[in-house]
PDB file of C-alpha atoms and ligand atoms in Angstrom:
ATOM      1  CA  UNK D   1      20.214  99.733 121.420  1.00 40.00           C
ATOM      2  CA  UNK D   2      18.185 102.657 120.020  1.00 42.00           C
ATOM      3  CA  UNK D   3      15.755 101.696 117.322  1.00 42.00           C
ATOM      4  CA  UNK D   4      16.538 103.070 113.884  1.00 45.00           C
ATOM      5  CA  UNK D   5      14.168 105.777 112.606  1.00 46.00           C
ATOM      6  CA  UNK D   6      12.995 103.405 109.874  1.00 45.00           C
ATOM      7  CA  UNK D   7      11.687 101.010 112.519  1.00 45.00           C
ATOM      8  CA  UNK D   8      12.721  97.592 113.646  1.00 50.00           C
ATOM      9  CA  UNK D   9      12.440  95.969 110.212  1.00 52.00           C
ATOM     10  CA  UNK D  10      14.993  98.301 108.604  1.00 57.00           C
ATOM     11  CA  UNK D  11      17.862  96.462 106.956  1.00 55.00           C
ATOM     12  CA  UNK D  12      21.011  96.530 109.070  1.00 62.00           C
ATOM     13  CA  UNK D  13      23.303  99.441 108.326  1.00 92.00           C
ATOM     14  CA  UNK D  14      26.042  98.755 105.794  1.00 98.00           C
ATOM     15  CA  UNK D  15      29.502 100.025 106.516  1.00 98.00           C
ATOM     16  CA  UNK D  16      32.596  99.396 104.437  1.00 98.00           C
ATOM     17  CA  UNK D  17      36.121 100.681 104.755  1.00 98.00           C
ATOM     18  CA  UNK D  18      39.389 101.266 102.967  1.00 98.00           C
ATOM     19  CA  UNK D  19      42.459 100.671 105.102  1.00 98.00           C
ATOM     20  CA  UNK D  20      45.669 101.626 103.302  1.00 98.00           C
ATOM     21  CA  UNK D  21      49.104 101.395 104.906  1.00 97.00           C
ATOM     22  CA  UNK D  22      51.015 104.661 104.415  1.00 97.00           C
ATOM     23  CA  UNK D  23      54.078 102.955 102.946  1.00 95.00           C
ATOM     24  CA  UNK D  24      53.868 105.081  99.812  1.00 94.00           C
ATOM     25  CA  UNK D  25      51.510 106.890  97.455  1.00 94.00           C
ATOM     26  CA  UNK D  26      48.334 105.252  96.153  1.00 96.00           C
ATOM     27  CA  UNK D  27      49.011 103.044  93.111  1.00 96.00           C
ATOM     28  CA  UNK D  28      46.747 101.081  90.791  1.00 97.00           C
ATOM     29  CA  UNK D  29      46.587  98.082  93.163  1.00 96.00           C
ATOM     30  CA  UNK D  30      45.454 100.129  96.151  1.00 96.00           C
ATOM     31  CA  UNK D  31      43.126 102.143  93.911  1.00 97.00           C
ATOM     32  CA  UNK D  32      41.311  98.957  92.858  1.00 98.00           C
ATOM     33  CA  UNK D  33      40.780  98.009  96.523  1.00 98.00           C
ATOM     34  CA  UNK D  34      39.522 101.519  97.293  1.00 98.00           C
ATOM     35  CA  UNK D  35      37.158 101.566  94.314  1.00 98.00           C
ATOM     36  CA  UNK D  36      35.762  98.080  94.982  1.00 98.00           C
ATOM     37  CA  UNK D  37      35.052  98.787  98.649  1.00 98.00           C
ATOM     38  CA  UNK D  38      33.566 102.207  97.831  1.00 98.00           C
ATOM     39  CA  UNK D  39      31.260 100.747  95.137  1.00 98.00           C
ATOM     40  CA  UNK D  40      30.272  97.865  97.383  1.00 98.00           C
ATOM     41  CA  UNK D  41      29.294 100.168 100.258  1.00 98.00           C
ATOM     42  CA  UNK D  42      27.773 103.006  98.223  1.00 98.00           C
ATOM     43  CA  UNK D  43      25.727 100.688  95.977  1.00 98.00           C
ATOM     44  CA  UNK D  44      24.018  99.552  99.205  1.00 97.00           C
ATOM     45  CA  UNK D  45      23.609 103.143 100.413  1.00 97.00           C
ATOM     46  CA  UNK D  46      26.159 102.335 103.058  1.00 98.00           C
ATOM     47  CA  UNK D  47      28.889 104.334 104.690  1.00 98.00           C
ATOM     48  CA  UNK D  48      32.529 104.123 103.671  1.00 98.00           C
ATOM     49  CA  UNK D  49      35.213 104.764 106.266  1.00 98.00           C
ATOM     50  CA  UNK D  50      38.884 105.473 105.853  1.00 98.00           C
ATOM     51  CA  UNK D  51      41.505 104.012 108.168  1.00 98.00           C
ATOM     52  CA  UNK D  52      45.214 104.662 107.889  1.00 98.00           C
ATOM     53  CA  UNK D  53      47.041 101.553 109.054  1.00 98.00           C
ATOM     54  CA  UNK D  54      50.145 103.234 110.412  1.00 98.00           C
ATOM     55  CA  UNK D  55      51.420 100.589 112.803  1.00 97.00           C
ATOM     56  CA  UNK D  56      54.657  99.784 111.021  1.00 94.00           C
ATOM     57  CA  UNK D  57      56.895 102.868 111.212  1.00 92.00           C
ATOM     58  CA  UNK D  58      59.920 101.184 109.596  1.00 91.00           C
ATOM     59  CA  UNK D  59      57.862 100.684 106.414  1.00 92.00           C
ATOM     60  CA  UNK D  60      56.146 104.050 106.389  1.00 95.00           C
ATOM     61  CA  UNK D  61      56.976 106.993 104.208  1.00 94.00           C
ATOM     62  CA  UNK D  62      56.728 110.540 105.506  1.00 95.00           C
ATOM     63  CA  UNK D  63      53.788 112.372 104.021  1.00 96.00           C
ATOM     64  CA  UNK D  64      52.293 109.240 102.432  1.00 96.00           C
ATOM     65  CA  UNK D  65      49.093 109.320 104.508  1.00 97.00           C
ATOM     66  CA  UNK D  66      48.399 112.933 103.542  1.00 97.00           C
ATOM     67  CA  UNK D  67      49.180 112.121  99.912  1.00 96.00           C
ATOM     68  CA  UNK D  68      46.721 109.188  99.959  1.00 97.00           C
ATOM     69  CA  UNK D  69      43.945 111.427 101.327  1.00 98.00           C
ATOM     70  CA  UNK D  70      44.509 114.079  98.659  1.00 97.00           C
ATOM     71  CA  UNK D  71      44.533 111.450  95.891  1.00 97.00           C
ATOM     72  CA  UNK D  72      41.285 109.892  97.149  1.00 98.00           C
ATOM     73  CA  UNK D  73      39.713 113.359  97.080  1.00 98.00           C
ATOM     74  CA  UNK D  74      40.911 113.926  93.513  1.00 97.00           C
ATOM     75  CA  UNK D  75      39.260 110.613  92.616  1.00 98.00           C
ATOM     76  CA  UNK D  76      36.020 111.762  94.333  1.00 98.00           C
ATOM     77  CA  UNK D  77      36.299 108.764  96.638  1.00 98.00           C
ATOM     78  CA  UNK D  78      34.967 110.670  99.644  1.00 98.00           C
ATOM     79  CA  UNK D  79      34.786 108.972 103.019  1.00 98.00           C
ATOM     80  CA  UNK D  80      32.395 109.362 105.945  1.00 98.00           C
ATOM     81  CA  UNK D  81      33.421 110.730 109.320  1.00 97.00           C
ATOM     82  CA  UNK D  82      36.917 111.412 110.571  1.00 98.00           C
ATOM     83  CA  UNK D  83      39.912 109.469 109.262  1.00 98.00           C
ATOM     84  CA  UNK D  84      41.052 106.902 111.788  1.00 98.00           C
ATOM     85  CA  UNK D  85      44.769 106.456 112.453  1.00 98.00           C
ATOM     86  CA  UNK D  86      45.731 103.150 114.021  1.00 98.00           C
ATOM     87  CA  UNK D  87      48.713 104.742 115.751  1.00 98.00           C
ATOM     88  CA  UNK D  88      46.202 106.695 117.872  1.00 98.00           C
ATOM     89  CA  UNK D  89      44.208 103.612 118.882  1.00 98.00           C
ATOM     90  CA  UNK D  90      46.882 101.492 120.554  1.00 98.00           C
ATOM     91  CA  UNK D  91      44.976 101.467 123.866  1.00 98.00           C
ATOM     92  CA  UNK D  92      42.260  99.430 122.131  1.00 98.00           C
ATOM     93  CA  UNK D  93      44.741  96.829 120.857  1.00 98.00           C
ATOM     94  CA  UNK D  94      46.384  96.672 124.301  1.00 98.00           C
ATOM     95  CA  UNK D  95      42.972  96.009 125.852  1.00 98.00           C
ATOM     96  CA  UNK D  96      42.231  93.189 123.411  1.00 98.00           C
ATOM     97  CA  UNK D  97      45.642  91.598 124.010  1.00 98.00           C
ATOM     98  CA  UNK D  98      45.050  91.823 127.746  1.00 98.00           C
ATOM     99  CA  UNK D  99      41.734  89.983 127.404  1.00 98.00           C
ATOM    100  CA  UNK D 100      43.435  87.220 125.418  1.00 98.00           C
ATOM    101  CA  UNK D 101      46.230  86.924 127.997  1.00 98.00           C
ATOM    102  CA  UNK D 102      43.679  86.699 130.819  1.00 98.00           C
ATOM    103  CA  UNK D 103      42.015  83.795 129.021  1.00 98.00           C
ATOM    104  CA  UNK D 104      45.374  82.133 128.474  1.00 97.00           C
ATOM    105  CA  UNK D 105      44.827  82.502 124.740  1.00 98.00           C
ATOM    106  CA  UNK D 106      48.056  84.482 124.289  1.00 98.00           C
ATOM    107  CA  UNK D 107      51.575  83.890 125.568  1.00 98.00           C
ATOM    108  CA  UNK D 108      54.924  85.652 125.687  1.00 98.00           C
ATOM    109  CA  UNK D 109      57.608  84.446 123.307  1.00 98.00           C
ATOM    110  CA  UNK D 110      61.370  84.891 123.628  1.00 98.00           C
ATOM    111  CA  UNK D 111      62.398  83.469 120.255  1.00 97.00           C
ATOM    112  CA  UNK D 112      64.342  85.526 117.763  1.00 96.00           C
ATOM    113  CA  UNK D 113      63.619  85.472 114.060  1.00 94.00           C
ATOM    114  CA  UNK D 114      66.801  83.487 113.492  1.00 95.00           C
ATOM    115  CA  UNK D 115      65.901  80.848 116.088  1.00 96.00           C
ATOM    116  CA  UNK D 116      62.491  80.425 114.509  1.00 96.00           C
ATOM    117  CA  UNK D 117      63.866  80.237 110.952  1.00 93.00           C
ATOM    118  CA  UNK D 118      66.271  77.486 112.007  1.00 94.00           C
ATOM    119  CA  UNK D 119      63.463  75.162 113.155  1.00 94.00           C
ATOM    120  CA  UNK D 120      60.275  76.210 111.380  1.00 95.00           C
ATOM    121  CA  UNK D 121      58.585  74.760 108.356  1.00 95.00           C
ATOM    122  CA  UNK D 122      57.075  77.207 105.906  1.00 96.00           C
ATOM    123  CA  UNK D 123      53.307  77.735 105.945  1.00 96.00           C
ATOM    124  CA  UNK D 124      50.918  79.915 103.929  1.00 95.00           C
ATOM    125  CA  UNK D 125      52.418  83.097 105.318  1.00 95.00           C
ATOM    126  CA  UNK D 126      56.033  82.390 106.200  1.00 94.00           C
ATOM    127  CA  UNK D 127      57.528  80.224 108.950  1.00 96.00           C
ATOM    128  CA  UNK D 128      55.141  78.299 111.203  1.00 97.00           C
ATOM    129  CA  UNK D 129      56.206  78.999 114.783  1.00 97.00           C
ATOM    130  CA  UNK D 130      57.577  75.730 116.191  1.00 95.00           C
ATOM    131  CA  UNK D 131      56.073  76.390 119.624  1.00 95.00           C
ATOM    132  CA  UNK D 132      59.194  76.639 121.798  1.00 96.00           C
ATOM    133  CA  UNK D 133      57.583  79.121 124.237  1.00 98.00           C
ATOM    134  CA  UNK D 134      54.046  77.718 124.113  1.00 97.00           C
ATOM    135  CA  UNK D 135      54.256  76.196 127.578  1.00 96.00           C
ATOM    136  CA  UNK D 136      56.304  78.953 129.150  1.00 97.00           C
ATOM    137  CA  UNK D 137      59.611  80.744 128.735  1.00 97.00           C
ATOM    138  CA  UNK D 138      62.771  78.736 129.287  1.00 95.00           C
ATOM    139  CA  UNK D 139      64.721  79.897 132.378  1.00 96.00           C
ATOM    140  CA  UNK D 140      66.725  83.021 131.730  1.00 96.00           C
ATOM    141  CA  UNK D 141      64.859  83.948 128.541  1.00 96.00           C
ATOM    142  CA  UNK D 142      63.239  87.367 128.305  1.00 96.00           C
ATOM    143  CA  UNK D 143      59.872  87.884 126.595  1.00 97.00           C
ATOM    144  CA  UNK D 144      60.011  89.658 123.226  1.00 96.00           C
ATOM    145  CA  UNK D 145      56.706  89.227 121.427  1.00 98.00           C
ATOM    146  CA  UNK D 146      53.185  88.041 122.251  1.00 98.00           C
ATOM    147  CA  UNK D 147      51.631  85.198 120.285  1.00 98.00           C
ATOM    148  CA  UNK D 148      48.157  83.709 119.990  1.00 98.00           C
ATOM    149  CA  UNK D 149      47.809  80.149 121.256  1.00 98.00           C
ATOM    150  CA  UNK D 150      46.029  78.930 118.137  1.00 98.00           C
ATOM    151  CA  UNK D 151      43.500  76.195 118.890  1.00 98.00           C
ATOM    152  CA  UNK D 152      43.288  73.026 116.795  1.00 97.00           C
ATOM    153  CA  UNK D 153      40.621  72.809 114.100  1.00 97.00           C
ATOM    154  CA  UNK D 154      39.886  74.593 110.899  1.00 97.00           C
ATOM    155  CA  UNK D 155      38.266  77.956 110.271  1.00 98.00           C
ATOM    156  CA  UNK D 156      36.113  78.556 107.197  1.00 98.00           C
ATOM    157  CA  UNK D 157      36.018  81.875 105.392  1.00 98.00           C
ATOM    158  CA  UNK D 158      32.829  82.225 103.337  1.00 98.00           C
ATOM    159  CA  UNK D 159      33.992  84.750 100.776  1.00 98.00           C
ATOM    160  CA  UNK D 160      31.450  86.415  98.475  1.00 98.00           C
ATOM    161  CA  UNK D 161      33.769  86.092  95.486  1.00 98.00           C
ATOM    162  CA  UNK D 162      35.924  83.024  96.202  1.00 98.00           C
ATOM    163  CA  UNK D 163      33.410  80.883  98.101  1.00 98.00           C
ATOM    164  CA  UNK D 164      34.384  78.821 101.127  1.00 98.00           C
ATOM    165  CA  UNK D 165      38.083  78.604 101.922  1.00 98.00           C
ATOM    166  CA  UNK D 166      38.960  76.618 105.028  1.00 98.00           C
ATOM    167  CA  UNK D 167      42.257  76.848 106.791  1.00 98.00           C
ATOM    168  CA  UNK D 168      43.742  74.839 109.620  1.00 98.00           C
ATOM    169  CA  UNK D 169      45.292  77.899 111.224  1.00 98.00           C
ATOM    170  CA  UNK D 170      47.329  75.901 113.725  1.00 97.00           C
ATOM    171  CA  UNK D 171      48.942  73.791 110.999  1.00 97.00           C
ATOM    172  CA  UNK D 172      49.139  76.283 108.131  1.00 97.00           C
ATOM    173  CA  UNK D 173      50.027  79.445 110.047  1.00 98.00           C
ATOM    174  CA  UNK D 174      50.837  78.470 113.631  1.00 98.00           C
ATOM    175  CA  UNK D 175      50.831  80.640 116.745  1.00 98.00           C
ATOM    176  CA  UNK D 176      50.987  84.047 115.107  1.00 98.00           C
ATOM    177  CA  UNK D 177      52.259  87.313 116.546  1.00 98.00           C
ATOM    178  CA  UNK D 178      49.856  89.758 118.221  1.00 98.00           C
ATOM    179  CA  UNK D 179      52.447  92.184 119.508  1.00 98.00           C
ATOM    180  CA  UNK D 180      55.847  92.374 117.897  1.00 97.00           C
ATOM    181  CA  UNK D 181      59.227  92.389 119.593  1.00 97.00           C
ATOM    182  CA  UNK D 182      59.559  96.104 118.750  1.00 96.00           C
ATOM    183  CA  UNK D 183      56.404  96.786 120.761  1.00 97.00           C
ATOM    184  CA  UNK D 184      54.068  97.517 117.853  1.00 97.00           C
ATOM    185  CA  UNK D 185      50.777  95.666 117.608  1.00 98.00           C
ATOM    186  CA  UNK D 186      50.494  93.255 114.703  1.00 98.00           C
ATOM    187  CA  UNK D 187      48.182  93.897 111.756  1.00 98.00           C
ATOM    188  CA  UNK D 188      46.037  90.799 112.495  1.00 98.00           C
ATOM    189  CA  UNK D 189      45.075  92.000 115.961  1.00 98.00           C
ATOM    190  CA  UNK D 190      44.664  95.674 115.056  1.00 98.00           C
ATOM    191  CA  UNK D 191      42.506  95.031 111.994  1.00 98.00           C
ATOM    192  CA  UNK D 192      40.109  92.824 113.965  1.00 98.00           C
ATOM    193  CA  UNK D 193      39.786  95.313 116.810  1.00 98.00           C
ATOM    194  CA  UNK D 194      39.249  98.210 114.396  1.00 98.00           C
ATOM    195  CA  UNK D 195      36.762  96.467 112.125  1.00 98.00           C
ATOM    196  CA  UNK D 196      34.667  95.707 115.214  1.00 98.00           C
ATOM    197  CA  UNK D 197      35.154  99.064 116.916  1.00 98.00           C
ATOM    198  CA  UNK D 198      34.220 100.909 113.713  1.00 97.00           C
ATOM    199  CA  UNK D 199      31.273  98.556 113.224  1.00 97.00           C
ATOM    200  CA  UNK D 200      32.383  97.502 109.761  1.00 98.00           C
ATOM    201  CA  UNK D 201      29.879  95.103 108.200  1.00 98.00           C
ATOM    202  CA  UNK D 202      31.637  94.505 104.857  1.00 98.00           C
ATOM    203  CA  UNK D 203      35.350  93.990 104.248  1.00 98.00           C
ATOM    204  CA  UNK D 204      36.294  94.334 100.575  1.00 98.00           C
ATOM    205  CA  UNK D 205      40.029  94.139  99.863  1.00 98.00           C
ATOM    206  CA  UNK D 206      42.735  92.531  97.748  1.00 98.00           C
ATOM    207  CA  UNK D 207      43.026  88.742  97.610  1.00 98.00           C
ATOM    208  CA  UNK D 208      46.630  88.999  98.797  1.00 97.00           C
ATOM    209  CA  UNK D 209      44.975  89.179 102.249  1.00 98.00           C
ATOM    210  CA  UNK D 210      42.584  86.277 101.759  1.00 98.00           C
ATOM    211  CA  UNK D 211      44.710  83.827 103.766  1.00 98.00           C
ATOM    212  CA  UNK D 212      44.732  86.285 106.672  1.00 98.00           C
ATOM    213  CA  UNK D 213      40.952  86.191 106.939  1.00 98.00           C
ATOM    214  CA  UNK D 214      40.781  82.897 108.831  1.00 98.00           C
ATOM    215  CA  UNK D 215      43.198  84.297 111.438  1.00 98.00           C
ATOM    216  CA  UNK D 216      40.959  87.327 111.728  1.00 99.00           C
ATOM    217  CA  UNK D 217      37.805  85.225 112.093  1.00 99.00           C
ATOM    218  CA  UNK D 218      39.546  83.180 114.783  1.00 98.00           C
ATOM    219  CA  UNK D 219      40.441  86.351 116.699  1.00 98.00           C
ATOM    220  CA  UNK D 220      36.883  87.643 116.320  1.00 98.00           C
ATOM    221  CA  UNK D 221      35.594  84.449 117.916  1.00 98.00           C
ATOM    222  CA  UNK D 222      38.102  84.523 120.755  1.00 98.00           C
ATOM    223  CA  UNK D 223      37.334  88.189 121.461  1.00 98.00           C
ATOM    224  CA  UNK D 224      33.597  87.707 121.045  1.00 98.00           C
ATOM    225  CA  UNK D 225      33.376  90.156 118.141  1.00 98.00           C
ATOM    226  CA  UNK D 226      31.115  89.930 115.082  1.00 98.00           C
ATOM    227  CA  UNK D 227      32.444  88.630 111.748  1.00 98.00           C
ATOM    228  CA  UNK D 228      31.824  91.005 108.837  1.00 98.00           C
ATOM    229  CA  UNK D 229      31.039  89.832 105.287  1.00 98.00           C
ATOM    230  CA  UNK D 230      34.195  89.343 103.212  1.00 98.00           C
ATOM    231  CA  UNK D 231      34.670  89.938  99.513  1.00 98.00           C
ATOM    232  CA  UNK D 232      38.179  89.621  98.138  1.00 98.00           C
ATOM    233  CA  UNK D 233      39.096  90.961  94.738  1.00 98.00           C
ATOM    234  CA  UNK D 234      42.064  89.978  92.569  1.00 98.00           C
ATOM    235  CA  UNK D 235      45.306  91.624  93.644  1.00 97.00           C
ATOM    236  CA  UNK D 236      46.812  93.751  90.859  1.00 97.00           C
ATOM    237  CA  UNK D 237      50.220  92.396  89.871  1.00 96.00           C
ATOM    238  CA  UNK D 238      53.019  93.337  87.496  1.00 95.00           C
ATOM    239  CA  UNK D 239      54.323  91.312  84.546  1.00 93.00           C
ATOM    240  CA  UNK D 240      56.283  89.036  86.900  1.00 94.00           C
ATOM    241  CA  UNK D 241      53.221  88.279  89.008  1.00 95.00           C
ATOM    242  CA  UNK D 242      54.380  90.403  91.955  1.00 95.00           C
ATOM    243  CA  UNK D 243      51.755  92.468  93.765  1.00 95.00           C
ATOM    244  CA  UNK D 244      52.074  96.144  92.898  1.00 95.00           C
ATOM    245  CA  UNK D 245      53.811  97.852  95.799  1.00 90.00           C
ATOM    246  CA  UNK D 246      56.562 100.228  96.693  1.00 83.00           C
ATOM    247  CA  UNK D 247      58.978  97.321  96.312  1.00 86.00           C
ATOM    248  CA  UNK D 248      57.906  96.668  92.692  1.00 90.00           C
ATOM    249  CA  UNK D 249      58.206 100.453  92.207  1.00 91.00           C
ATOM    250  CA  UNK D 250      54.528 100.695  91.314  1.00 92.00           C
ATOM    251  CA  UNK D 251      53.747 103.977  89.603  1.00 93.00           C
ATOM    252  CA  UNK D 252      52.200 106.492  92.041  1.00 95.00           C
ATOM    253  CA  UNK D 253      48.762 107.563  90.789  1.00 95.00           C
ATOM    254  CA  UNK D 254      48.845 111.068  89.401  1.00 94.00           C
ATOM    255  CA  UNK D 255      45.853 113.134  90.438  1.00 92.00           C
ATOM    256  CA  UNK D 256      45.674 114.537  86.915  1.00 93.00           C
ATOM    257  CA  UNK D 257      45.013 110.995  85.644  1.00 95.00           C
ATOM    258  CA  UNK D 258      42.134 110.281  88.036  1.00 96.00           C
ATOM    259  CA  UNK D 259      39.552 109.676  85.330  1.00 97.00           C
ATOM    260  CA  UNK D 260      41.670 107.212  83.316  1.00 97.00           C
ATOM    261  CA  UNK D 261      42.692 105.341  86.450  1.00 97.00           C
ATOM    262  CA  UNK D 262      39.082 104.980  87.616  1.00 98.00           C
ATOM    263  CA  UNK D 263      37.983 103.728  84.216  1.00 98.00           C
ATOM    264  CA  UNK D 264      40.811 101.169  84.214  1.00 98.00           C
ATOM    265  CA  UNK D 265      39.900 100.112  87.772  1.00 98.00           C
ATOM    266  CA  UNK D 266      36.266  99.494  86.733  1.00 98.00           C
ATOM    267  CA  UNK D 267      37.494  97.382  83.836  1.00 98.00           C
ATOM    268  CA  UNK D 268      39.936  95.516  86.072  1.00 98.00           C
ATOM    269  CA  UNK D 269      36.951  94.634  88.281  1.00 98.00           C
ATOM    270  CA  UNK D 270      35.050  93.353  85.204  1.00 98.00           C
ATOM    271  CA  UNK D 271      32.352  95.990  85.598  1.00 98.00           C
ATOM    272  CA  UNK D 272      32.346  96.701  81.829  1.00 96.00           C
ATOM    273  CA  UNK D 273      31.929 100.479  81.899  1.00 97.00           C
ATOM    274  CA  UNK D 274      30.521 101.734  78.553  1.00 98.00           C
ATOM    275  CA  UNK D 275      33.279 103.070  76.319  1.00 96.00           C
ATOM    276  CA  UNK D 276      31.459 106.422  75.955  1.00 97.00           C
ATOM    277  CA  UNK D 277      32.249 106.982  79.609  1.00 97.00           C
ATOM    278  CA  UNK D 278      36.010 106.947  78.990  1.00 97.00           C
ATOM    279  CA  UNK D 279      37.336 110.372  79.974  1.00 97.00           C
ATOM    280  CA  UNK D 280      34.239 111.296  82.020  1.00 98.00           C
ATOM    281  CA  UNK D 281      34.866 113.148  85.280  1.00 98.00           C
ATOM    282  CA  UNK D 282      35.598 110.896  88.299  1.00 98.00           C
ATOM    283  CA  UNK D 283      32.274 111.664  90.013  1.00 98.00           C
ATOM    284  CA  UNK D 284      30.361 110.561  86.928  1.00 98.00           C
ATOM    285  CA  UNK D 285      32.352 107.335  86.573  1.00 98.00           C
ATOM    286  CA  UNK D 286      31.741 106.508  90.211  1.00 98.00           C
ATOM    287  CA  UNK D 287      28.033 107.227  89.959  1.00 98.00           C
ATOM    288  CA  UNK D 288      27.814 104.859  86.999  1.00 98.00           C
ATOM    289  CA  UNK D 289      29.825 102.280  88.928  1.00 98.00           C
ATOM    290  CA  UNK D 290      27.657 102.604  92.006  1.00 98.00           C
ATOM    291  CA  UNK D 291      24.449 102.122  90.033  1.00 98.00           C
ATOM    292  CA  UNK D 292      25.811  99.147  88.094  1.00 98.00           C
ATOM    293  CA  UNK D 293      28.016  97.455  90.697  1.00 98.00           C
ATOM    294  CA  UNK D 294      27.972  93.720  90.082  1.00 97.00           C
ATOM    295  CA  UNK D 295      30.074  91.879  92.618  1.00 97.00           C
ATOM    296  CA  UNK D 296      29.292  88.609  90.797  1.00 97.00           C
ATOM    297  CA  UNK D 297      31.185  89.866  87.760  1.00 97.00           C
ATOM    298  CA  UNK D 298      34.447  89.985  89.734  1.00 97.00           C
ATOM    299  CA  UNK D 299      36.454  86.902  88.776  1.00 96.00           C
ATOM    300  CA  UNK D 300      37.748  84.808  91.686  1.00 97.00           C
ATOM    301  CA  UNK D 301      41.384  85.061  90.711  1.00 97.00           C
ATOM    302  CA  UNK D 302      43.988  85.705  93.379  1.00 98.00           C
ATOM    303  CA  UNK D 303      46.111  87.793  91.019  1.00 97.00           C
ATOM    304  CA  UNK D 304      45.405  89.736  87.888  1.00 97.00           C
ATOM    305  CA  UNK D 305      47.876  91.703  85.802  1.00 96.00           C
ATOM    306  CA  UNK D 306      47.358  95.451  85.981  1.00 97.00           C
ATOM    307  CA  UNK D 307      47.233  97.166  82.576  1.00 96.00           C
ATOM    308  CA  UNK D 308      50.826  97.948  81.554  1.00 94.00           C
ATOM    309  CA  UNK D 309      50.393 101.728  81.716  1.00 94.00           C
ATOM    310  CA  UNK D 310      49.203 101.550  85.342  1.00 94.00           C
ATOM    311  CA  UNK D 311      51.934  99.326  86.775  1.00 94.00           C
TER     312      UNK D 311
HETATM  313  N1  LIG O 401      46.580  97.886 105.385  1.00 83.86           N
HETATM  314  C1  LIG O 401      46.432  96.762 104.529  1.00 83.86           C
HETATM  315  C2  LIG O 401      47.130  97.030 103.206  1.00 83.86           C
HETATM  316  O1  LIG O 401      47.338  98.183 102.853  1.00 83.86           O
HETATM  317  C3  LIG O 401      44.993  96.446 104.218  1.00 83.86           C
HETATM  318  C4  LIG O 401      44.326  95.823 105.367  1.00 83.86           C
HETATM  319  C5  LIG O 401      42.899  95.358 105.123  1.00 83.86           C
HETATM  320  O2  LIG O 401      42.214  95.832 104.206  1.00 83.86           O
HETATM  321  O3  LIG O 401      42.467  94.521 105.914  1.00 83.86           O
HETATM  322  O4  LIG O 401      47.452  96.091 102.504  1.00 83.86           O
END
């Protein structure tokens, strides 16, 4: 590896990322994740990369990716390097799946959703696969999806906000899907491959994904990839406690309201921006945020209500 210009004692490079799914326009919940990861990376003079997670066409909205980019620009949340689109990286996910299959860590599964629902108990993230195809497909059954053969034992996430959260992935999640029956690669596999391939050192995202982290750490170990630092922030929810999303009809962020939204995001993250800064241009708010970023001030709450006007 080439030595960095600053010499061998230079601190390792910091690289964060924001990885929205183009299922709709940016809303307050996704803005908070973008702002937190930007502040976290920029306060350490790190790079901040943008990745569009477009691996779920049925849930995508035409033009949403472009809309997200334009909104980030209006917010002055500029990214480094080219935008990465997962749909253009499928060869990397295929390669990782192949390595897992060769090590007998992944297997083909013929079960339909209905068959699984009839026999499964419910874990932290839906039905726990009952294992029907774990030791091979029954005669006459055709493979549909690929699953990870999850080893016994627990995996600990050491989160910078929430502390240590251990999960017995086999018991609480089960053999999860790596490649879906419709041929698309699953989020868990793609995110791990991309975070490693893009050399991400810090993952900052909403706590709605916190229970996915142990699956991701497990995959990193099986694929011999490094584990980045993790910092989860409260997921912004509506009055009913549901995560803001297209389904909850979260209000799309208007570019003309960039300053107010950024101020509210800083407050949501407990960064206590001075009131005189209300109404300041986005670049100024972000510069203040970058200089004063205090990850310790973020409260380890899985959910936090978004201010009513931003839901
Ligand atoms: N694409 C995911 C989402 O929009 C985020 C994935 C991640 O940050 O790991 O919820």
